[in-house]
Coordinates of C-alpha atoms and ligand atoms in Angstrom, one line a residue:
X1159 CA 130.2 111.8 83.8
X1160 CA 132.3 114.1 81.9
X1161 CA 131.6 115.6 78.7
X1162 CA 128.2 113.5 77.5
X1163 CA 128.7 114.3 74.0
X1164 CA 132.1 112.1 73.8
X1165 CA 131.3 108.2 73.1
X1166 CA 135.1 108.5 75.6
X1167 CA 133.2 109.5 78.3
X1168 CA 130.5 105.9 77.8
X1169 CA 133.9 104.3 77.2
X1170 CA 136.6 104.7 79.7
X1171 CA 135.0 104.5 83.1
X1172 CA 134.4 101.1 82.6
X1173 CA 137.7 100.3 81.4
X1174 CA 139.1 97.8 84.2
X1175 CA 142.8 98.3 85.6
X1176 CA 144.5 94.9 85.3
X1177 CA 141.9 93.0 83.2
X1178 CA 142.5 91.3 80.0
X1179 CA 143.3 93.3 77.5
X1180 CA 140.3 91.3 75.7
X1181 CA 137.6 92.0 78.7
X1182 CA 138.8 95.5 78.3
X1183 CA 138.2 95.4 74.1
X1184 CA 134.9 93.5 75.0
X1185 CA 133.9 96.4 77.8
X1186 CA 134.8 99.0 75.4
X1187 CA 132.4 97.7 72.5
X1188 CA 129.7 97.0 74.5
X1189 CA 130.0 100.6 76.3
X1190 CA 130.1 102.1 73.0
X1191 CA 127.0 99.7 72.2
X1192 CA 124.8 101.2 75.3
X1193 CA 126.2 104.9 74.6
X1194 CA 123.6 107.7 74.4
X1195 CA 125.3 110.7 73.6
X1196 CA 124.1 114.3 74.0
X1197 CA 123.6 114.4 70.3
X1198 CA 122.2 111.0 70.3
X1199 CA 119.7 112.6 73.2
X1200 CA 118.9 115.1 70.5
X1201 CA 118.1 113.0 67.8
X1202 CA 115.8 111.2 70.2
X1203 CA 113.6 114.2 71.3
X1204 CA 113.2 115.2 67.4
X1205 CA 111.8 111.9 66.5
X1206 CA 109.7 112.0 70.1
X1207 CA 108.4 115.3 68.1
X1208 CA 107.7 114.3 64.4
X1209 CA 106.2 110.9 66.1
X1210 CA 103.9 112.6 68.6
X1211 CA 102.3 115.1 66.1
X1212 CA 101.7 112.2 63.7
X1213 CA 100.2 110.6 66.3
X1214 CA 98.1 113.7 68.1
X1215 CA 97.2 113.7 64.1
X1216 CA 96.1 110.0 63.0
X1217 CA 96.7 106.6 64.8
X1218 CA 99.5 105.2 62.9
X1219 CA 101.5 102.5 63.2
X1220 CA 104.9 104.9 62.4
X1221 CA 103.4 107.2 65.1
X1222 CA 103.5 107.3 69.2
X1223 CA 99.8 105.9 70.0
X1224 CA 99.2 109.3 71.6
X1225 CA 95.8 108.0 72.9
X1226 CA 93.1 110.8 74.1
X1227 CA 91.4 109.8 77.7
X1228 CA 88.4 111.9 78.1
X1229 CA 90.0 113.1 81.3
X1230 CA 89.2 117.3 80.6
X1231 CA 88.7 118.5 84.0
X1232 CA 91.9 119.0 86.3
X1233 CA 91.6 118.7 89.8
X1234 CA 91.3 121.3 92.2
X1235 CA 92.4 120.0 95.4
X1236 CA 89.2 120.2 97.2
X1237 CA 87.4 117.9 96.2
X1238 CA 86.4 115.0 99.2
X1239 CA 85.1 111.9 99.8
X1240 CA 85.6 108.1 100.1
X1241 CA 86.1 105.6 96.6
X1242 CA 86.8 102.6 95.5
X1243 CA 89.9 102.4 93.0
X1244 CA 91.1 99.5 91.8
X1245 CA 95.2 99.6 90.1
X1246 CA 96.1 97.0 88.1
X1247 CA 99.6 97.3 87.3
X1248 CA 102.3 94.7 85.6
X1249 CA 102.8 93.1 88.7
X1250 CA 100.4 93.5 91.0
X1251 CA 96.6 94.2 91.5
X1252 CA 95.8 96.9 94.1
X1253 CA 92.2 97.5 96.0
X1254 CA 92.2 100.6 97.4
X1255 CA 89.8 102.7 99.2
X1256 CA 90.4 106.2 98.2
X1257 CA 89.4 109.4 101.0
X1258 CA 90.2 112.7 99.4
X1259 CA 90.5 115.0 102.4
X1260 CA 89.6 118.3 100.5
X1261 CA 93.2 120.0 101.9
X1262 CA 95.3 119.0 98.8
X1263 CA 96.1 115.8 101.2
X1264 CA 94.7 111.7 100.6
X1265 CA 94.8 108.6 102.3
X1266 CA 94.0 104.9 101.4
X1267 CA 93.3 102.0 102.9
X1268 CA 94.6 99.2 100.3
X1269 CA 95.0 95.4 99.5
X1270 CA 97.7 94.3 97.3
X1271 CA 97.6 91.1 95.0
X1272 CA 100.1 89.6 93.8
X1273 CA 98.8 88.6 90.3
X1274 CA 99.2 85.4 89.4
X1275 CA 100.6 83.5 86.3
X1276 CA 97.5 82.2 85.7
X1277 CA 95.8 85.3 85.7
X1278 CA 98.8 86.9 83.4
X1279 CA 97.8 83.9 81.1
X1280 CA 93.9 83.1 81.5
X1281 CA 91.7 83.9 83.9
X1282 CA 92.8 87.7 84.7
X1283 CA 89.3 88.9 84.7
X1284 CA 87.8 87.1 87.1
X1285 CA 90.8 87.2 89.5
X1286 CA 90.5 90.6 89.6
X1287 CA 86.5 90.0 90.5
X1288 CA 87.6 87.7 93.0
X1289 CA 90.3 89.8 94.8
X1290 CA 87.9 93.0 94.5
X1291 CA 85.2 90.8 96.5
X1292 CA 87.7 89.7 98.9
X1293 CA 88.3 93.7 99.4
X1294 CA 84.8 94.3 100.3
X1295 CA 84.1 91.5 102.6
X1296 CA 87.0 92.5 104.7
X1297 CA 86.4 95.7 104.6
X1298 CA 82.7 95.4 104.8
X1299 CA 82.2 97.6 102.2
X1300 CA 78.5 98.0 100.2
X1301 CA 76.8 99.9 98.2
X1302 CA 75.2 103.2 99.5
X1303 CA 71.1 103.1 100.4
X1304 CA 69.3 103.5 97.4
X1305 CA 72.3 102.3 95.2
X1306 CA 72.5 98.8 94.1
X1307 CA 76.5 99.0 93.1
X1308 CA 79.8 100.8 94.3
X1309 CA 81.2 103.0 92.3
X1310 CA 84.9 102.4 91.1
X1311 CA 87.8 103.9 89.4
X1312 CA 89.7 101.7 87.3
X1313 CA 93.1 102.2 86.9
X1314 CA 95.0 99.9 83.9
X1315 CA 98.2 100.4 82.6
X1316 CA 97.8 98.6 79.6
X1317 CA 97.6 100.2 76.3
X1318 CA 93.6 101.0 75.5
X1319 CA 92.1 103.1 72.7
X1320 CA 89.2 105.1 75.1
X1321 CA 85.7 105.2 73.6
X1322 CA 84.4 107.0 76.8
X1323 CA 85.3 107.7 80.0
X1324 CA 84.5 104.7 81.1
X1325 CA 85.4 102.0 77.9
X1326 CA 88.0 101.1 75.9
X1327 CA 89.6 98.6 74.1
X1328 CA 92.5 96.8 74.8
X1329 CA 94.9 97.5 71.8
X1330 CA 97.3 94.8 72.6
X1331 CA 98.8 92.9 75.7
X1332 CA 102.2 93.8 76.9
X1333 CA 104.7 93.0 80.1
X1334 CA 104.7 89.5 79.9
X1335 CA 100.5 88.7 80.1
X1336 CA 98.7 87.0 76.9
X1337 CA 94.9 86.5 78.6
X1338 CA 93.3 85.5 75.2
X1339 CA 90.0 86.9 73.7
X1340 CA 90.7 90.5 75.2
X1341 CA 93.0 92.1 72.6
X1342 CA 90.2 94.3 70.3
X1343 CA 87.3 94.3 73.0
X1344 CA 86.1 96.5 76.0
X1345 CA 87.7 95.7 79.5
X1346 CA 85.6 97.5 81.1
X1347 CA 82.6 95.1 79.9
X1348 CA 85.1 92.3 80.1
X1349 CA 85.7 93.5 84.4
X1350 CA 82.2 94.0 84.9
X1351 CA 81.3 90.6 83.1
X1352 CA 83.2 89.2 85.8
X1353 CA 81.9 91.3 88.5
X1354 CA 78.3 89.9 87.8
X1355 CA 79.9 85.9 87.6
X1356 CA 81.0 86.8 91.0
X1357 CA 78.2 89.0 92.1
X1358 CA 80.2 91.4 93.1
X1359 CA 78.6 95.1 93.7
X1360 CA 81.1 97.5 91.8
X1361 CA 80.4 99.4 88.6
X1362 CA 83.5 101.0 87.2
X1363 CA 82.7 104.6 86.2
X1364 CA 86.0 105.6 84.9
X1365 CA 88.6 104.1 83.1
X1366 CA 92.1 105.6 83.7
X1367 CA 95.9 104.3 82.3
X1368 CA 98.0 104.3 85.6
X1369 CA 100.6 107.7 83.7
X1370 CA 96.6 109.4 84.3
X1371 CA 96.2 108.5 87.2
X1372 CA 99.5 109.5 88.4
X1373 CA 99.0 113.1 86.8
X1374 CA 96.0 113.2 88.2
X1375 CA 97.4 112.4 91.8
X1376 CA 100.1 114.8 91.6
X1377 CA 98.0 117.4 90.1
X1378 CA 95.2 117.0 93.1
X1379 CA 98.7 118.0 95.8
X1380 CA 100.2 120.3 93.2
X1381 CA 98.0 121.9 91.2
X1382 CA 100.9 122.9 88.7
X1383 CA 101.7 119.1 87.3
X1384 CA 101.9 119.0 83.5
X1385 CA 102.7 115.3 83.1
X1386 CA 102.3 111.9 84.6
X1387 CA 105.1 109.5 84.1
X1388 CA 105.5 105.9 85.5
X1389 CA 109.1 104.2 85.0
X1390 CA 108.3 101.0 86.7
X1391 CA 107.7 97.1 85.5
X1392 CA 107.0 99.3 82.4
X1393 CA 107.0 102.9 81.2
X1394 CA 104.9 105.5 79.9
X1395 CA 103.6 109.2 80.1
X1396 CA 100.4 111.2 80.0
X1397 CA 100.4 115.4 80.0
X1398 CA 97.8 117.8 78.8
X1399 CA 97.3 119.0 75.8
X1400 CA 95.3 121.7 73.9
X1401 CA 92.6 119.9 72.2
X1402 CA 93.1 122.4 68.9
X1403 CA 96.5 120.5 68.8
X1404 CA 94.4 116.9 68.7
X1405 CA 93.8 116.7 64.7
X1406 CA 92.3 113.3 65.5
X1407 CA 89.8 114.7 67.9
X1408 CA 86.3 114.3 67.0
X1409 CA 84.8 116.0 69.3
X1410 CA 84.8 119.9 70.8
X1411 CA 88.3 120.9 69.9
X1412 CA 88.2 123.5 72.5
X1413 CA 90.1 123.2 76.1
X1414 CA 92.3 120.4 76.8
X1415 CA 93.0 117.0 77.8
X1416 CA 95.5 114.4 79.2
X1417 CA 97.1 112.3 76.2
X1418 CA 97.9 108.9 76.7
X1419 CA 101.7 108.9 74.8
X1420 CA 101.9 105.0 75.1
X1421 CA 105.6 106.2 74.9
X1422 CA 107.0 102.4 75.9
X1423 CA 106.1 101.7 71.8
X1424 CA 108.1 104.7 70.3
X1425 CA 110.3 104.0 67.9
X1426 CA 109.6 100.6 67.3
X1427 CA 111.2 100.2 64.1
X1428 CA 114.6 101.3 65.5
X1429 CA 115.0 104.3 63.7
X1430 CA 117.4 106.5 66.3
X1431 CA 117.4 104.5 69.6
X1432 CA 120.7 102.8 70.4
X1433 CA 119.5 99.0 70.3
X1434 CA 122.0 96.5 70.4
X1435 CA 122.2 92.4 69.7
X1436 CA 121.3 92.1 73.8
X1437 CA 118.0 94.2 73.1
X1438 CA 117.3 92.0 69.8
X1439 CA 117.8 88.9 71.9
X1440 CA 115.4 90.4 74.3
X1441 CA 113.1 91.6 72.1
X1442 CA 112.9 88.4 69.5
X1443 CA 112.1 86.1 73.0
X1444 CA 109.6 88.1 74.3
X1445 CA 105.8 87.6 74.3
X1446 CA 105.5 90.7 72.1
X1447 CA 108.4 90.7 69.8
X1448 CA 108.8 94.2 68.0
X1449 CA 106.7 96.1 70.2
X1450 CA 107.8 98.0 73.0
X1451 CA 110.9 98.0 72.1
X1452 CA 111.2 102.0 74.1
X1453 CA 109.9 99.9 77.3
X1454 CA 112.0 97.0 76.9
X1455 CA 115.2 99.1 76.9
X1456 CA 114.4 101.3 80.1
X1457 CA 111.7 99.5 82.3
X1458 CA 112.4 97.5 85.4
X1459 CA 111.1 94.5 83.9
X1460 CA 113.1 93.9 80.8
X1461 CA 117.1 95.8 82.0
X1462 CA 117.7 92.5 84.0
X1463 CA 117.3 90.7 81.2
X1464 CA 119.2 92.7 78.8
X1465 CA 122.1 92.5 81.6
X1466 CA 121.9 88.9 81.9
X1467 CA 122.1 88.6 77.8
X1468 CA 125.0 90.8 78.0
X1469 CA 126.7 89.1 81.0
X1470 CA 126.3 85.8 78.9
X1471 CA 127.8 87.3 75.8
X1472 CA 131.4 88.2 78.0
X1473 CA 130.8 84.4 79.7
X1474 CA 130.8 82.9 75.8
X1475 CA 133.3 84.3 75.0
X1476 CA 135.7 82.9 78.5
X1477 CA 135.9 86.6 79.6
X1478 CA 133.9 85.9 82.6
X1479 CA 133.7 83.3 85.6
X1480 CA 136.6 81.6 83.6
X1481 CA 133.7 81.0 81.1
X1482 CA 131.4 79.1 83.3
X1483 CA 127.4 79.7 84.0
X1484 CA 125.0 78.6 86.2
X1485 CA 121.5 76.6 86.0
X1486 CA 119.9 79.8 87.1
X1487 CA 122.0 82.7 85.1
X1488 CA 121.4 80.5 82.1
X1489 CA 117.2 81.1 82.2
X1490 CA 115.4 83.8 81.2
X1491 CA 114.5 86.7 83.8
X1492 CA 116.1 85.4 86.4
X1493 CA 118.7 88.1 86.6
X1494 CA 116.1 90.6 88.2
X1495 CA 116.4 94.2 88.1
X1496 CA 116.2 94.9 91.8
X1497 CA 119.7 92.5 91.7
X1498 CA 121.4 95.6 89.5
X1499 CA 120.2 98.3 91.4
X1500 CA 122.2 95.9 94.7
X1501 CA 125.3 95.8 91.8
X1502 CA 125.0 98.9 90.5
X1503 CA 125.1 100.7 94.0
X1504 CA 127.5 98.8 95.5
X1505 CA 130.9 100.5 96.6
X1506 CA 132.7 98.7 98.8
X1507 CA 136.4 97.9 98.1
X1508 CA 136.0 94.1 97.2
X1509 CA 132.3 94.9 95.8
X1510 CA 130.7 92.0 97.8
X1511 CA 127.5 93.1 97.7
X1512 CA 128.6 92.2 94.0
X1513 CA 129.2 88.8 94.8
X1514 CA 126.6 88.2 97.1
X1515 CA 124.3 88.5 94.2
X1516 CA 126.5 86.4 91.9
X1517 CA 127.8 83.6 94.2
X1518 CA 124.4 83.3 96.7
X1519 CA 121.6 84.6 94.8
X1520 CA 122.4 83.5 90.8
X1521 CA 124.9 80.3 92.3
X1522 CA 127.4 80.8 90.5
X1523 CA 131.7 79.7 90.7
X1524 CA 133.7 82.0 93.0
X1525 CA 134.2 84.9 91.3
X1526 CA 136.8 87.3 91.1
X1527 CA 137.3 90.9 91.8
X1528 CA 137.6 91.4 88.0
X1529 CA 134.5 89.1 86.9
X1530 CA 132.6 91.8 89.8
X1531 CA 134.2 95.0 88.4
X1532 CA 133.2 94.0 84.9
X1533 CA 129.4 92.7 85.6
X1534 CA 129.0 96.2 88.1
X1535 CA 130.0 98.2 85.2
X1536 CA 127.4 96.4 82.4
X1537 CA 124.8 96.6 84.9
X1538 CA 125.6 100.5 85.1
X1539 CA 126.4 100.9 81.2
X1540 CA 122.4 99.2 81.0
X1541 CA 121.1 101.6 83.5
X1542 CA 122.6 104.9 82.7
X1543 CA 121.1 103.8 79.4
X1544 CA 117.9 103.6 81.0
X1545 CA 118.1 106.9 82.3
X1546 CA 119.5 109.3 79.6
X1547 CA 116.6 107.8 77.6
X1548 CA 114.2 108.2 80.3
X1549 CA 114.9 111.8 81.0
X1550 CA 114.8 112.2 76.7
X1551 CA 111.4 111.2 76.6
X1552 CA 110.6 113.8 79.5
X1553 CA 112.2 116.2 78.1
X1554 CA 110.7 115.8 74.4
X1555 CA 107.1 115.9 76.2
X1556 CA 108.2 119.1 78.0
X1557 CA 109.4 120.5 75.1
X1558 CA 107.1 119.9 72.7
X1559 CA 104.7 122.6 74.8
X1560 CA 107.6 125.5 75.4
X1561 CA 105.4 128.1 76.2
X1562 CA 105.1 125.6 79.7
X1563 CA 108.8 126.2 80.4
X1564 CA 108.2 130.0 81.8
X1565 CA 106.7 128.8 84.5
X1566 CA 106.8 126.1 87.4
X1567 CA 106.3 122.4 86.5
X1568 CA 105.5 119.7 88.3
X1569 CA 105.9 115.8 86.9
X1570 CA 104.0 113.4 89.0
X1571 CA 106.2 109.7 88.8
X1572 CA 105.4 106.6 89.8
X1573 CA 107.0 103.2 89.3
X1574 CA 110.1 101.0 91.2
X1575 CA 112.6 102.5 88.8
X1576 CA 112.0 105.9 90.0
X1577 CA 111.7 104.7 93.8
X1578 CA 114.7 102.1 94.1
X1579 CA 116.8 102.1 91.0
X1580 CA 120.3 104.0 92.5
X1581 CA 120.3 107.9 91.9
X1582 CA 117.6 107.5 89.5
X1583 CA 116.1 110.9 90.4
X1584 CA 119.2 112.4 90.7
X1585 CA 120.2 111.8 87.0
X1586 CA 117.3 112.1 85.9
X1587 CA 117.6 116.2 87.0
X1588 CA 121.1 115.7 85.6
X1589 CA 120.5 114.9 82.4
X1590 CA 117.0 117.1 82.2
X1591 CA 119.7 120.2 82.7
X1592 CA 121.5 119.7 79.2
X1593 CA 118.1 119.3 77.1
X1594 CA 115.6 121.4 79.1
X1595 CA 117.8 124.4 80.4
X1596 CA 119.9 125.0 83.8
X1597 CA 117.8 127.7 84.7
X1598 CA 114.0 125.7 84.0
X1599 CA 115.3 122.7 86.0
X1600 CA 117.2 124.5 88.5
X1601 CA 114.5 126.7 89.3
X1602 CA 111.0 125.6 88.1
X1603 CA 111.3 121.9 87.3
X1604 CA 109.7 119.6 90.2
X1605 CA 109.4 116.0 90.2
X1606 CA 107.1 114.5 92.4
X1607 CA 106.5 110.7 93.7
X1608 CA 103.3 110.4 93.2
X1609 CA 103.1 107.2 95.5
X1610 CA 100.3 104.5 95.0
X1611 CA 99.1 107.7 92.7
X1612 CA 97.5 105.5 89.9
X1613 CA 94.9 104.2 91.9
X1614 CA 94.2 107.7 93.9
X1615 CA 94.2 109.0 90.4
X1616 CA 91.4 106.6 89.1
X1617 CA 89.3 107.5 92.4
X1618 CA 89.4 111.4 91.7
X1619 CA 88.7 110.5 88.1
X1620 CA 86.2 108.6 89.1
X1621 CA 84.7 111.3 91.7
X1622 CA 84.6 113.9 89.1
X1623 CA 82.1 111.7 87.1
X1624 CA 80.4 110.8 89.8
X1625 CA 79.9 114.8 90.4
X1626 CA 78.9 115.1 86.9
X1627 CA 76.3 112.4 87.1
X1628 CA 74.5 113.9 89.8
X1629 CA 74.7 116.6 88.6
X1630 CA 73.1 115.7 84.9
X1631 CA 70.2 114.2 87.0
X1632 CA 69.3 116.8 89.0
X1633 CA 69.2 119.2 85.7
X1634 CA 67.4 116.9 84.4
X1635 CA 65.1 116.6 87.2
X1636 CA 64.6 120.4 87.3
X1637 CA 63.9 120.4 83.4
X1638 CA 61.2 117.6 84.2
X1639 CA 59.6 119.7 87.1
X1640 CA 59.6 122.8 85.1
X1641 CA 57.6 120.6 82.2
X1642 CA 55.2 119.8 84.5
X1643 CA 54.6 123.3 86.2
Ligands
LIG288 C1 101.7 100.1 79.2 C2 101.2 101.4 79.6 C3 101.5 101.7 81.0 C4 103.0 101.5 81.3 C5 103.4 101.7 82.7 C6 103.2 99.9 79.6 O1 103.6 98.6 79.3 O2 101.6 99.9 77.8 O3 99.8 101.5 79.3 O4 101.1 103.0 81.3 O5 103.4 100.2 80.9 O6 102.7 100.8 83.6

């Protein structure tokens, strides 16, 4: 793209040569809708910063949730061993067996779930005891001699206020799950709850959000990562931070710790971000309406959507499919994001991946090289979007610690956005350049898939306080000796 700080350059290339002079006045609005300009950009980061120091300062509803974790310690590389992790993510729940190899390098052995509705809706907790003892027996996995439970790292990515390492409680449900009786109490309590209904041997030891455990990952292979992001079924962000910064620390304000930003809820109230009637149609329908609104405009669960609404508005108004739907175009989520990354990437002359999706997948009329043109380029209006706002919310957390900037940085990211959305990466470097400086990105910046890292993130969390355990006992077993003598 041209110059980025012209709404012309969000405009033009999706002007179409020899449609309707009414799809192109339609194209044109809605480009100018889904613009984010390099001012725009700018606006963005300096509300990222007034919103995260209110939030480092108080929990306030006006202010990013900026959540501290109790993760101080960062890892070294070395450490080693075999644990349990379990991931829970939006879509699916991961078992994993962790082994650090003490040479910067991991494995895992792991078990995906695909969670169900039901779970998303009722019985989440003890599906998750369920699949975890399914994990064990095939794996024939137990407790160590002398121990009557396995120790587990817990990775969550929903939003938690921490009381410990190890509890928190859920602040509110998000991507699409409404398990009542959880918002308001300790998961950890509500997991291990289950655990004993299903007498199954695991204690969690350590809580994580899946942005920590992705920083955590990244940090154990490079130990110069600064921040953990996932741009997945949802988004978010953890980095560290100087705890004399965290005026809402209670504790020892000296050293540091990974932040939580909860990012997916900034700006909730709409003050700078670019939200159009497609993201209000979004937002009113969903299970959480006014929250999230960040997450519902970039993440891999909600752009689909926000296509399909405005692929519907150009079929209302006849300037598509000679105004004609389909059964399955015309329901919610069905127009999945995976679809637009095949749309969005598709080049070839008579874009039939384009159609493929449109005719096969969504069954709808025969469509015409036009009707693809003009849905390729709202899925890419949506998506570039997605990115410029992804890499400002990297960029205001980068930012808001310059003194990082002199030397390398490495991001750990995690998510199916990152992996599989077209050039994702790419842009997101692109984009970074403008806001962070040629010669930082260029030259310092690295970005890092930090694959399956949430769940190898909760197991070296959970390792570290496992470490710490042993070694409070033995102290304490010394000072008991030394009593006695
Ligand atoms: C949750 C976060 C999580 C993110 C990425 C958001 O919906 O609120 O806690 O880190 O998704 O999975």
């Amino acid at each position: 793209m041209a110059d980025t700080n012209s709404i012309q350059a969000f405009v033009e290339p999706y002007q179409i040569p020899g449609a309707s002079a009414a799809l192109n006045r339609n194209l044109a609005a809605m480009a100018e809708s889904f613009a984010v300009t390099d001012d725009k950009v700018r606006e963005i980061i300096a509300e990222f910063h007034r919103s995260m120091r209110a939030g480092l300062d108080k929990d306030d509803r006006d202010a990013l949730p900026m959540i501290p974790t109790f993760v101080s310690r960062r890892p070294t590389g070395k450490e080693t061993g075999h644990f349990l992790a379990l991931d829970l993510g939006g879509t699916n729940l991961r078992v994993c067996q962790v082994e650090l190899r003490g040479d910067t390098t991991y494995s895992l052995v792991q078990q995906k779930f695909t969670i169900t509705q039901e779970a998303k809706e009722s019985r989440l907790w003890d599906f998750i005891a369920e699949c975890v003892g399914i994990f064990l027996e095939e794996h024939d996995l137990r407790p160590k001699p002398g121990r009557r439970t396995i120790p587990c790292g817990f990775t969550f990515s929903f939003p938690i206020f921490q009381t410990s390492i190890a509890s928190g409680d859920l602040s509110m449900w998000n991507k699409g799950f409404t398990v009542p009786n959880s918002v308001g109490r300790d998961v950890v309590n509500l997991t291990q709850s289950a655990f004993q209904r299903h007498h199954v041997p695991v204690e969690v030891v350590a809580i994580v959000n899946d942005t920590v455990g992705t920083l955590m990952t990244s940090a154990y292979s490079f130990p110069d990562t600064q921040m953990g992001i996932i741009f997945g079924t949802g988004t978010n962000a953890a980095y560290w931070e100087n705890l004399s910064a965290v005026g809402k620390w209670k504790g020892d304000r000296r050293g540091e710790m990974v932040v939580n930003l909860e990012w997916g809820a900034f700006d909730n109230a709409t003050h700078v971000l670019p939200y159009t009637m497609h993201d209000n149609k979004l937002n009113r329908k969903s299970s959480n309406p006014g929250m999230q609104v960040y997450e519902k405009m970039i993440s891999g669960l909600f752009l689909g959507e926000v296509a399909r609404n405005a692929i519907l508005a150009l079929v209302d108004q006849r300037l598509l499919f000679a105004g004609r739907s389909s059964e399955i175009l015309n329901k919610s989520y069905t127009f999945d994001t995976a679809y637009m990354s095949a749309i969005v990437a598709d080049d070839s002359p008579g874009l039939d991946a384009v159609g493929t999706v449109l005719e096969a997948t969504l069954e709808l009329p025969p469509t015409d090289l036009v009707d693809r043109r003009a849905v390729q380029n709202v899925c890419r209006m949506i998506g570039t979007r997605g990115v410029r706002l992804s890499a400002a919310a990297m960029a205001a957390v980068l930012l808001s610690r310059p003194e990082l900037l002199a030397s390398p940085v490495s991001v750990g990211i995690d998510g199916s956005m990152y992996q599989f959305y077209p050039n994702f990466e790419r842009d997101l470097y692109a984009v970074s350049r403008v806001f962070l400086g040629a010669d930082f990105v260029d030259n310092r910046l690295k970005l890092h898939l930090a694959k399956d890292g949430s769940g190898v993130g909760a197991a070296i969390v959970a390792m570290t306080v496992e470490e710490e355990r042993v070694a409070a006992a033995a102290a304490a077993a010394t000072a008991t000796a030394a009593a006695a003598a």
